[in-house]
XYZ file of C-alpha atoms in Angstrom:
679
model
C 123.046 110.698 64.422
C 119.589 111.938 64.177
C 116.887 110.518 66.388
C 114.590 108.239 65.013
C 110.717 108.873 65.850
C 107.974 106.335 64.567
C 104.237 106.124 65.136
C 102.135 103.157 66.015
C 98.455 102.943 66.359
C 97.311 101.612 69.665
C 93.597 100.849 70.538
C 91.494 101.985 73.250
C 88.370 99.926 73.026
C 87.310 101.010 69.260
C 89.355 104.212 69.386
C 92.598 104.488 67.424
C 95.257 106.354 69.425
C 98.399 107.699 68.359
C 101.498 106.828 70.077
C 104.930 107.583 69.804
C 107.886 105.332 69.784
C 111.120 106.398 70.784
C 114.633 104.641 70.565
C 115.450 104.709 74.382
C 119.254 105.278 73.840
C 118.687 108.392 71.486
C 117.232 110.569 74.500
C 120.160 109.757 76.748
C 123.471 112.039 76.915
C 126.874 110.669 77.055
C 126.648 109.764 80.669
C 123.376 107.659 80.070
C 121.374 110.446 81.788
C 117.696 111.134 80.253
C 118.289 114.380 78.507
C 115.062 116.144 78.772
C 115.664 118.687 76.198
C 116.347 116.260 73.229
C 112.890 114.624 73.738
C 110.703 114.935 70.468
C 107.899 117.543 70.593
C 105.135 115.016 70.472
C 106.621 113.064 73.383
C 106.623 116.421 75.501
C 102.996 117.231 74.597
C 102.075 113.786 75.754
C 103.776 114.410 78.873
C 101.735 117.581 79.274
C 98.639 115.831 78.662
C 99.295 113.622 81.679
C 99.434 116.846 84.188
C 97.202 118.930 85.612
C 96.690 122.573 84.638
C 98.958 123.938 87.303
C 101.740 121.463 86.677
C 101.577 121.929 83.188
C 102.004 125.877 83.485
C 104.927 125.077 85.937
C 106.501 122.798 83.342
C 105.927 125.055 80.680
C 107.893 127.896 82.234
C 111.424 125.816 82.406
C 112.287 126.933 78.858
C 111.286 128.835 76.037
C 110.440 125.736 73.704
C 108.328 123.870 76.305
C 106.659 127.166 76.884
C 105.351 126.955 73.270
C 104.644 123.461 73.404
C 102.708 124.056 76.521
C 100.156 126.396 74.576
C 99.411 123.790 71.821
C 95.790 123.663 70.932
C 95.461 120.060 71.601
C 96.199 120.470 75.277
C 93.496 123.143 75.748
C 90.429 121.107 74.419
C 89.116 120.904 77.917
C 89.464 123.109 80.835
C 88.574 122.418 84.619
C 88.271 125.484 86.591
C 86.806 124.216 89.580
C 89.977 123.755 92.072
C 91.089 127.278 91.019
C 89.739 131.011 91.894
C 88.905 132.196 88.320
C 88.129 135.936 88.269
C 88.050 138.371 85.449
C 91.969 138.830 85.351
C 92.758 134.902 85.381
C 90.151 134.200 82.558
C 91.798 137.075 80.351
C 95.293 135.553 81.264
C 93.845 132.332 79.846
C 92.321 133.738 76.794
C 94.959 133.323 74.509
C 95.130 129.574 74.979
C 91.337 128.739 74.806
C 90.482 129.594 71.209
C 89.964 125.970 70.701
C 88.405 125.064 73.791
C 85.719 122.428 73.599
C 84.771 121.851 77.207
C 84.859 123.804 80.320
C 83.809 123.028 83.917
C 83.620 125.681 86.535
C 82.328 126.249 90.225
C 80.634 129.338 91.634
C 78.985 132.582 90.437
C 82.286 134.614 90.359
C 83.962 132.148 87.854
C 80.598 132.119 85.851
C 80.751 135.732 85.460
C 84.238 135.505 84.343
C 84.608 132.982 81.923
C 83.178 135.066 79.195
C 86.557 136.605 79.276
C 88.001 133.374 78.099
C 86.929 134.217 74.811
C 86.233 130.619 73.885
C 83.595 131.138 71.084
C 83.769 127.442 69.901
C 82.968 125.798 73.329
C 80.747 122.940 72.899
C 80.016 121.921 76.630
C 79.858 123.976 79.598
C 79.077 122.313 83.057
C 79.073 124.427 86.406
C 78.272 123.417 90.013
C 77.889 125.411 93.239
C 76.008 127.963 91.296
C 73.180 128.637 93.873
C 73.594 132.343 93.453
C 73.521 132.247 89.583
C 70.915 134.501 87.974
C 69.095 134.754 84.550
C 71.433 137.592 83.500
C 74.586 135.356 84.167
C 73.076 132.341 82.356
C 71.834 134.439 79.403
C 75.102 136.008 78.828
C 76.889 132.507 78.853
C 74.336 131.271 76.269
C 74.589 134.454 74.039
C 78.606 134.213 74.252
C 78.803 130.573 73.351
C 76.374 130.073 70.649
C 77.929 126.621 69.428
C 76.901 124.918 72.511
C 75.965 121.567 72.552
C 75.543 120.796 76.047
C 74.793 122.774 79.004
C 74.524 121.617 82.769
C 74.227 123.378 85.745
C 73.678 121.451 89.152
C 73.363 119.767 91.201
C 72.955 122.638 93.475
C 69.661 124.315 93.663
C 69.469 127.291 91.351
C 66.415 129.140 92.380
C 67.643 132.282 90.860
C 67.501 130.879 87.452
C 63.770 131.112 85.782
C 62.132 130.415 82.525
C 63.374 133.666 81.049
C 66.936 132.202 81.163
C 65.779 128.859 79.606
C 64.254 130.899 77.052
C 67.481 132.836 76.167
C 69.586 129.541 76.148
C 67.025 128.160 73.465
C 67.253 131.224 71.171
C 71.020 131.558 71.423
C 72.125 127.803 71.498
C 70.142 126.449 68.656
C 72.628 123.456 68.387
C 71.978 122.341 71.751
C 72.037 118.570 72.328
C 71.883 118.317 76.073
C 70.141 120.477 78.653
C 70.462 119.695 82.262
C 69.418 122.301 85.044
C 68.913 121.668 88.798
C 66.663 123.363 91.207
C 65.347 126.163 89.139
C 62.210 127.890 90.297
C 59.965 127.129 87.330
C 60.241 126.210 83.456
C 57.061 127.527 82.025
C 55.300 126.791 78.414
C 56.935 129.778 76.805
C 60.369 128.452 77.614
C 59.590 124.888 76.677
C 58.062 125.951 73.579
C 61.310 128.063 72.770
C 63.151 124.826 73.116
C 60.796 123.126 70.916
C 61.127 125.547 68.192
C 64.776 126.641 68.261
C 66.504 123.431 69.589
C 65.809 121.026 67.073
C 68.822 118.622 68.045
C 67.843 118.673 71.716
C 67.672 115.022 72.758
C 68.575 114.877 76.482
C 66.641 117.144 79.059
C 66.964 117.148 82.604
C 65.014 119.604 84.676
C 66.112 117.823 87.991
C 64.898 119.036 91.479
C 62.692 121.910 90.107
C 59.855 123.552 91.843
C 57.742 123.711 88.807
C 57.745 122.407 85.179
C 55.030 122.844 82.501
C 54.307 119.203 81.880
C 52.066 119.581 79.018
C 54.235 121.897 77.060
C 57.426 119.577 77.623
C 55.683 117.066 75.099
C 56.087 119.635 72.520
C 59.903 119.060 72.578
C 59.403 116.182 69.772
C 63.301 115.722 69.555
C 63.895 114.484 73.118
C 65.159 110.853 73.595
C 66.129 111.092 77.317
C 64.117 113.082 79.806
C 64.800 113.597 83.763
C 62.269 114.947 85.938
C 63.927 113.570 89.152
C 63.073 115.068 92.394
C 60.661 117.643 90.490
C 57.758 118.691 92.559
C 54.392 119.535 91.682
C 54.053 117.460 88.438
C 50.488 116.398 87.401
C 50.972 113.016 86.384
C 47.287 112.638 85.298
C 48.231 115.366 82.616
C 51.490 114.144 81.288
C 50.200 110.808 79.737
C 48.690 112.383 76.538
C 51.551 114.809 75.819
C 54.335 112.506 76.660
C 53.101 109.778 74.770
C 53.462 111.748 71.491
C 57.273 111.992 71.995
C 58.225 109.807 69.086
C 61.819 109.214 70.399
C 61.448 109.042 74.176
C 63.736 106.180 75.123
C 64.742 106.747 78.611
C 62.816 108.480 81.501
C 63.703 109.392 84.952
C 61.073 109.949 87.586
C 63.065 109.261 90.731
C 62.526 110.739 93.845
C 59.096 111.762 92.732
C 55.390 111.031 93.975
C 54.624 109.188 90.843
C 51.955 106.516 91.309
C 51.752 102.855 90.206
C 48.878 103.470 87.684
C 50.649 106.187 85.798
C 53.915 103.994 85.348
C 51.620 101.010 84.200
C 50.198 103.516 81.468
C 53.631 104.765 80.603
C 54.606 101.072 79.957
C 51.448 100.425 77.611
C 51.456 103.741 75.937
C 55.115 104.767 75.425
C 56.093 102.557 72.423
C 59.539 103.764 72.195
C 60.331 103.969 75.822
C 62.990 101.269 76.828
C 63.920 102.345 80.350
C 62.305 103.941 83.445
C 64.180 104.877 86.382
C 62.194 105.214 89.482
C 64.556 105.037 92.454
C 63.211 106.258 95.896
C 59.602 106.658 94.670
C 57.520 105.929 97.964
C 54.216 105.291 96.096
C 55.754 102.611 94.013
C 57.905 101.176 96.679
C 54.602 100.978 99.258
C 52.461 99.208 96.945
C 52.938 95.218 97.245
C 50.753 94.805 94.463
C 52.724 96.809 91.898
C 56.148 95.298 93.505
C 55.057 91.796 92.516
C 53.530 92.877 89.070
C 56.597 91.806 86.652
C 54.721 92.507 83.331
C 56.419 95.772 82.307
C 55.535 95.373 78.630
C 59.143 94.789 77.492
C 60.338 97.868 79.411
C 63.328 97.942 81.887
C 62.228 99.382 85.142
C 65.173 100.353 87.622
C 63.702 100.646 91.344
C 64.966 99.846 94.675
C 63.049 96.760 94.419
C 64.000 95.548 90.973
C 67.408 94.073 90.004
C 68.895 96.761 88.533
C 72.281 95.313 87.668
C 70.544 92.533 85.839
C 68.312 95.046 83.898
C 71.391 97.032 82.863
C 73.414 93.996 81.683
C 70.845 93.225 79.309
C 72.521 96.063 77.225
C 75.579 94.535 77.122
C 76.892 92.402 74.595
C 78.088 89.755 76.892
C 75.531 89.050 79.597
C 77.419 86.128 81.248
C 79.932 88.511 82.496
C 80.013 89.204 86.188
C 77.009 91.585 86.608
C 78.887 93.658 89.493
C 80.894 95.121 86.874
C 78.280 95.515 84.383
C 79.128 99.055 83.218
C 82.812 98.154 82.614
C 81.934 94.924 80.887
C 79.294 96.821 78.687
C 82.286 99.237 77.661
C 84.663 96.269 77.057
C 82.348 94.221 74.993
C 80.088 96.802 73.523
C 78.683 96.595 69.920
C 78.567 99.531 67.343
C 74.936 100.038 68.557
C 74.989 103.711 69.145
C 71.477 103.694 70.713
C 72.660 101.184 73.452
C 75.713 103.430 73.957
C 73.550 106.512 74.413
C 71.292 104.783 77.025
C 74.211 103.453 79.007
C 75.870 106.708 79.180
C 72.664 108.414 80.399
C 71.969 105.511 82.844
C 75.118 106.119 84.590
C 74.722 109.725 84.700
C 71.113 109.817 86.156
C 71.667 106.827 88.326
C 74.754 108.161 89.754
C 72.847 111.470 90.398
C 69.954 109.808 91.828
C 72.062 107.551 94.379
C 73.971 110.812 95.403
C 70.942 112.448 96.391
C 69.170 109.442 97.978
C 72.589 109.035 100.189
C 72.540 112.643 101.215
C 68.813 112.209 102.362
C 69.257 109.004 103.838
C 65.647 107.862 104.121
C 64.939 104.808 105.951
C 64.038 101.502 104.830
C 66.691 101.299 102.096
C 69.586 99.162 103.994
C 68.851 96.210 101.832
C 68.994 98.197 98.729
C 72.258 99.765 99.789
C 73.774 96.378 100.704
C 72.810 94.442 97.823
C 72.890 96.749 95.101
C 73.568 100.238 95.936
C 77.118 99.785 96.708
C 77.840 97.831 93.897
C 76.602 100.350 91.581
C 78.421 102.908 92.746
C 81.680 100.708 92.358
C 80.486 100.048 88.792
C 80.237 103.874 88.424
C 83.682 104.561 89.565
C 84.943 102.651 86.699
C 82.929 104.760 84.197
C 84.449 106.726 81.398
C 82.614 109.729 82.383
C 84.403 111.956 84.851
C 81.319 113.429 86.409
C 79.981 110.097 87.118
C 82.931 108.914 88.788
C 83.037 111.799 91.107
C 79.395 111.562 92.067
C 79.923 107.583 92.733
C 82.808 108.586 95.005
C 80.921 111.304 96.824
C 77.786 108.976 97.156
C 80.405 106.278 98.848
C 81.530 109.011 101.022
C 78.146 109.958 102.037
C 75.863 106.791 102.249
C 77.815 104.998 105.093
C 77.538 108.094 107.266
C 75.274 107.602 110.298
C 76.038 110.555 112.322
C 78.210 113.006 110.864
C 78.343 115.260 113.934
C 79.923 112.212 115.888
C 81.876 110.683 113.021
C 79.793 107.330 113.194
C 79.284 105.209 110.262
C 77.261 102.199 109.326
C 79.545 98.990 109.746
C 77.406 97.075 107.430
C 77.597 99.429 104.468
C 81.229 99.903 105.116
C 81.891 96.033 104.867
C 79.734 95.972 101.631
C 82.253 98.823 100.306
C 85.269 96.453 101.028
C 83.564 93.266 100.061
C 83.303 94.454 96.438
C 86.652 95.879 96.198
C 85.588 99.581 96.800
C 88.860 100.371 98.862
C 90.979 99.693 95.789
C 88.971 101.077 93.477
C 88.848 104.567 95.535
C 92.537 104.446 95.840
C 92.966 104.141 92.230
C 90.929 107.016 91.622
C 92.942 109.003 94.249
C 95.915 108.368 92.095
C 94.374 109.985 89.018
C 95.727 113.554 87.866
C 92.433 114.978 87.721
C 91.856 117.005 90.998
C 88.187 116.836 91.272
C 88.474 112.886 91.371
C 91.477 113.152 93.979
C 89.216 115.157 96.433
C 86.037 112.919 96.031
C 87.897 109.714 96.467
C 90.196 111.159 99.378
C 86.954 112.281 101.319
C 85.305 108.723 100.540
C 88.535 106.844 102.125
C 88.491 109.511 104.965
C 84.773 108.763 105.925
C 85.251 105.042 105.409
C 88.573 104.982 107.617
C 86.541 105.802 110.715
C 85.712 102.102 110.672
C 88.792 100.305 111.912
C 88.756 97.492 109.412
C 88.579 99.757 106.456
C 91.482 101.634 107.816
C 93.397 98.244 108.021
C 92.275 97.796 104.561
C 93.517 101.281 103.580
C 96.890 101.185 105.269
C 97.359 97.470 103.663
C 96.782 98.654 100.145
C 99.139 101.687 100.449
C 96.584 104.274 101.108
C 98.569 106.119 103.539
C 101.299 107.018 101.170
C 98.664 108.368 98.802
C 96.890 110.532 101.291
C 100.282 111.743 102.291
C 101.000 112.752 98.800
C 97.736 114.266 98.351
C 98.180 116.453 101.750
C 100.831 118.263 99.630
C 98.466 119.188 96.953
C 98.360 122.839 96.250
C 94.808 122.432 95.703
C 92.970 123.082 99.035
C 90.143 120.830 98.617
C 92.213 117.868 97.793
C 94.691 118.646 100.742
C 91.761 119.227 102.838
C 90.162 115.779 102.438
C 93.660 114.087 102.401
C 94.407 115.748 105.894
C 91.004 114.441 106.903
C 91.943 110.865 105.885
C 94.934 111.156 107.772
C 93.207 112.309 110.929
C 90.910 109.260 110.790
C 93.619 106.618 109.954
C 95.856 108.113 112.893
C 93.385 106.952 115.617
C 94.902 103.582 115.091
C 98.222 103.205 117.073
C 99.469 100.832 114.228
C 99.159 103.314 111.652
C 100.753 106.249 113.294
C 104.374 105.192 112.371
C 103.618 104.437 108.740
C 102.022 108.002 108.401
C 105.199 109.456 109.766
C 107.233 107.152 107.513
C 105.181 108.155 104.562
C 106.070 111.825 105.253
C 102.579 112.558 106.564
C 103.844 114.557 109.494
C 105.821 117.034 107.582
C 102.946 117.428 104.960
C 100.289 118.175 107.673
C 102.676 120.777 109.556
C 103.607 122.321 105.911
C 99.904 122.655 105.487
C 99.435 124.714 108.568
C 101.982 126.918 107.568
C 100.528 127.320 104.253
C 96.767 127.796 104.925
C 97.298 129.792 108.279
C 98.496 132.879 106.205
C 95.061 132.696 103.955
C 91.565 133.171 104.423
C 89.068 130.224 104.002
C 91.408 127.614 104.996
C 89.796 126.418 108.482
C 88.804 123.121 107.141
C 92.379 122.188 106.210
C 93.825 123.559 109.474
C 91.292 121.547 111.706
C 91.951 118.355 109.745
C 95.637 118.838 110.054
C 95.870 119.835 113.635
C 93.443 117.100 114.550
C 95.778 114.586 112.772
C 98.924 116.028 114.554
C 97.234 115.747 117.920
C 96.461 111.804 117.458
C 100.058 111.443 116.127
C 101.532 113.683 119.065
C 100.098 110.928 121.324
C 102.856 108.435 120.126
C 106.033 109.286 121.658
C 108.424 108.696 118.411
C 105.823 110.496 116.206
C 105.686 113.527 118.834
C 109.344 113.804 118.300
C 108.770 114.074 114.691
C 106.051 116.580 114.827
C 108.596 118.792 116.938
C 111.524 118.091 114.649
C 109.650 119.363 111.542
C 108.215 122.523 113.165
C 104.964 121.356 114.392
C 105.229 123.239 117.905
C 105.652 126.421 116.054
C 103.039 125.886 113.639
C 100.358 124.731 116.506
C 101.261 127.735 118.888
C 100.665 129.907 115.776
C 97.284 128.527 115.172
C 96.568 128.792 118.925
C 97.395 132.231 118.961
C 95.981 133.469 115.737
C 92.997 131.317 114.536
C 89.533 132.323 115.688
C 87.780 129.299 114.196
C 86.530 127.104 117.378
C 87.191 123.615 115.643
C 90.971 124.955 114.711
C 91.442 126.068 118.335
C 90.405 122.831 120.171
C 92.501 120.778 117.608
C 95.406 123.060 118.085
C 95.203 122.827 121.958
C 94.783 119.119 121.980
C 97.878 118.748 119.800
C 99.898 120.604 122.098
C 98.466 118.889 125.089
C 99.698 115.623 123.610
C 103.025 117.003 122.607
C 103.637 118.044 126.189
C 102.200 114.612 127.651
C 105.411 112.697 127.260
C 107.240 113.848 130.624
C 110.840 113.291 130.516
C 110.729 110.730 127.607
C 111.597 113.496 125.298
C 112.082 117.335 125.575
C 108.703 118.483 123.918
C 107.036 119.465 127.280
C 109.906 121.991 127.420
C 109.923 122.912 123.844
C 105.999 123.758 123.844
C 106.734 125.797 127.039
C 109.528 127.570 125.312
C 107.727 128.492 122.194
C 107.222 132.108 122.013
C 103.733 133.107 122.893
C 102.653 129.413 123.852
C 101.553 129.659 127.420
C 99.799 133.101 126.379
C 97.636 131.535 123.634
C 96.634 128.600 125.978
C 95.618 130.747 128.722
C 93.795 132.904 126.219
C 92.072 129.915 124.907
C 90.776 129.094 128.658
C 88.457 132.092 128.391
C 86.823 130.837 125.011
C 83.093 130.422 125.082
C 83.504 126.783 123.859
C 83.690 123.934 126.181
C 85.866 121.849 123.746
C 88.477 124.730 123.655
C 88.772 125.225 127.102
C 88.919 121.682 127.935
C 91.967 121.015 125.718
C 93.637 124.279 126.559
C 93.231 123.337 130.507
C 94.813 119.825 129.403
C 97.581 121.442 127.821
C 98.471 123.729 130.743
C 98.248 120.455 133.044
C 100.808 118.767 131.145
C 102.925 121.596 130.879
C 102.955 122.279 134.562
C 104.915 118.962 135.264
C 107.924 120.859 133.981
C 109.391 122.926 136.642
C 110.254 125.779 134.157
C 106.840 126.209 132.972
C 104.833 126.196 136.347
C 105.948 130.250 137.224
C 105.908 131.116 133.553
C 102.303 129.958 133.346
C 101.467 132.216 136.579
C 103.134 135.019 135.167
C 100.858 135.281 132.212
C 97.521 135.052 134.171
C 97.251 131.194 134.140
C 96.230 130.959 137.873
C 93.588 133.498 137.847
C 92.290 131.954 134.407
C 92.081 128.271 135.658
C 90.462 129.440 139.111
C 87.799 131.312 137.245
C 87.240 128.086 135.014
C 86.926 125.784 137.912
C 84.275 128.286 139.469
C 82.362 128.392 136.294
C 82.467 124.837 135.159
C 80.613 123.083 137.854
C 77.821 122.042 135.498
C 80.341 121.526 132.651
C 81.413 117.989 131.400
C 83.492 115.866 133.742
C 86.588 116.092 131.420
C 86.464 119.696 131.527
C 86.352 119.911 135.584
C 89.244 117.045 135.835
C 91.420 119.249 133.524
C 90.755 122.623 135.380
C 91.159 120.998 138.740
C 94.263 119.075 137.534
C 96.156 122.000 135.889
C 95.589 123.992 139.536
C 96.970 120.915 141.096
C 99.911 120.968 138.884
C 100.807 124.754 139.274
C 100.251 124.306 143.082
C 103.159 122.491 143.359
C 105.371 125.694 143.103
C 105.453 127.620 146.597
C 105.088 130.763 144.583
C 102.062 129.587 142.888
C 100.323 128.039 145.872
C 99.667 131.508 147.246
C 98.606 133.113 144.086
């Protein structure tokens, strides 16, 4: 009997989507078990499309037919290289699959130099971040090799090695360019502006963001521009921009956020720019400190977005259904949007520039914005998490992770802002984002959950919504960034006694131990290791969880960290974890297990000599706990523990009380032995 496959057309908004319907009985074998080999090709391709690139490659390697299907051009329209190390060899190995590649995202200078080897001549969109070291030469080569580019975005990091020369090269090579957004470049001079005006006749979206200097007069020559952002750009002579910019016939949206623009210039924009519909001016001190301007609601029919205006109300006017809850304005707009392409372009641009500005403002955390964050900022970020633009979603999650933090050093967050996130359903949104197959979204969502979970109420909400299982699963990711943020989330959640058992039941303990074994063998994994060891240290304080840590190889993993890792933070957390494992006395055998692990006592004694008080304190605490076991006392002395602790006690008279207490306690514990008493 042949398989019957028929198509149906589903609708995603206005978009038609091909779906495949399969008779369920036709893909089962005689025993009623699903036979994967008998699945139709288009079903397998649909399955591939739901996986990240690494899982897609693994699945492709299972058989010859799936290897062929895994190279289907429809699966290689987009490529996100940010989670991966992309050197020349890796790019060359991907080249055979990238002939039809349309969209590419990368991270760092090495990837920027390597992606020309992808041979993706038909690329339409390139987006790069962490490009501080990118030079004119690299950007010029990218432009020359990808002449069909329609969108080029480099940022949000400051790219001060890029100059006007590279902008001119982009203009000359990429004549189909429609969108150009560059962050933190040193200068964009008149020659570069005029080159864009001359060669890029379809250029409608320009962003020169956080730039040192922009030739504001020449910018008025780019007559095709509809959306312009100069957010964070300094040295703009506002008295010079009115005449040239007012001649831009299509200028619809203007973003001047985080600049020193003054009220009189804004008012003249409203009266002179006839095509202008939206002006975004977030965190502009000259506007926010002018009471007269704030009270002036005569904006000549233009939409002003600022911390003192109702942004949600303003944006909702673009929606075809203004009666909907304004808190979900972006979602409602996509749900009820009309065929007005202009409104669609405005909304997509607004999402991008507002999410970018909110992230920058959250990073700077200027004073006086508490009311804005509580009443509008957090709600806007929640709305952007629902955006159809992945980059907007990522920025919104990152901003949520950032704006709640008061003191990063002491892991302190603003209670009111954390409550605002919970009040508007932010935890649920972030957890849904963390479930995405896209690793960029996973890492940013996990980071936000981790930071917010410092608050006990948020931690409780995360646990109640199944967040612990999600983080435990993400901790098993082969992506370092995802695993690091997930481990950080488990670290913060494990502070609560009520969460420790749940973490263990979700497989979190084994996932954390596995992370240590994996990343201790490579360079650059200190962040993952510190968070994993910190989480295990918290879990080890619980008797039942401490036995779980030991049973999955945690003692060996932590001792290896204490012996071999040179990072201060990792050493401190590894020593603290060993101290907590050894603190349960006769209730379990972990004290003996730590003492008998090869190299454990030598490692802890060596850490006593660390120049860092935190490391010395935790190492002394571990030796103190271990000294309660008869078998450990003389073993500690045999590896120089008594001398090290005596030297520590003599040198820490001005140190913290905790360090003095542990040094004295360890010496007292060792003195119980008759042999050690006379050392």
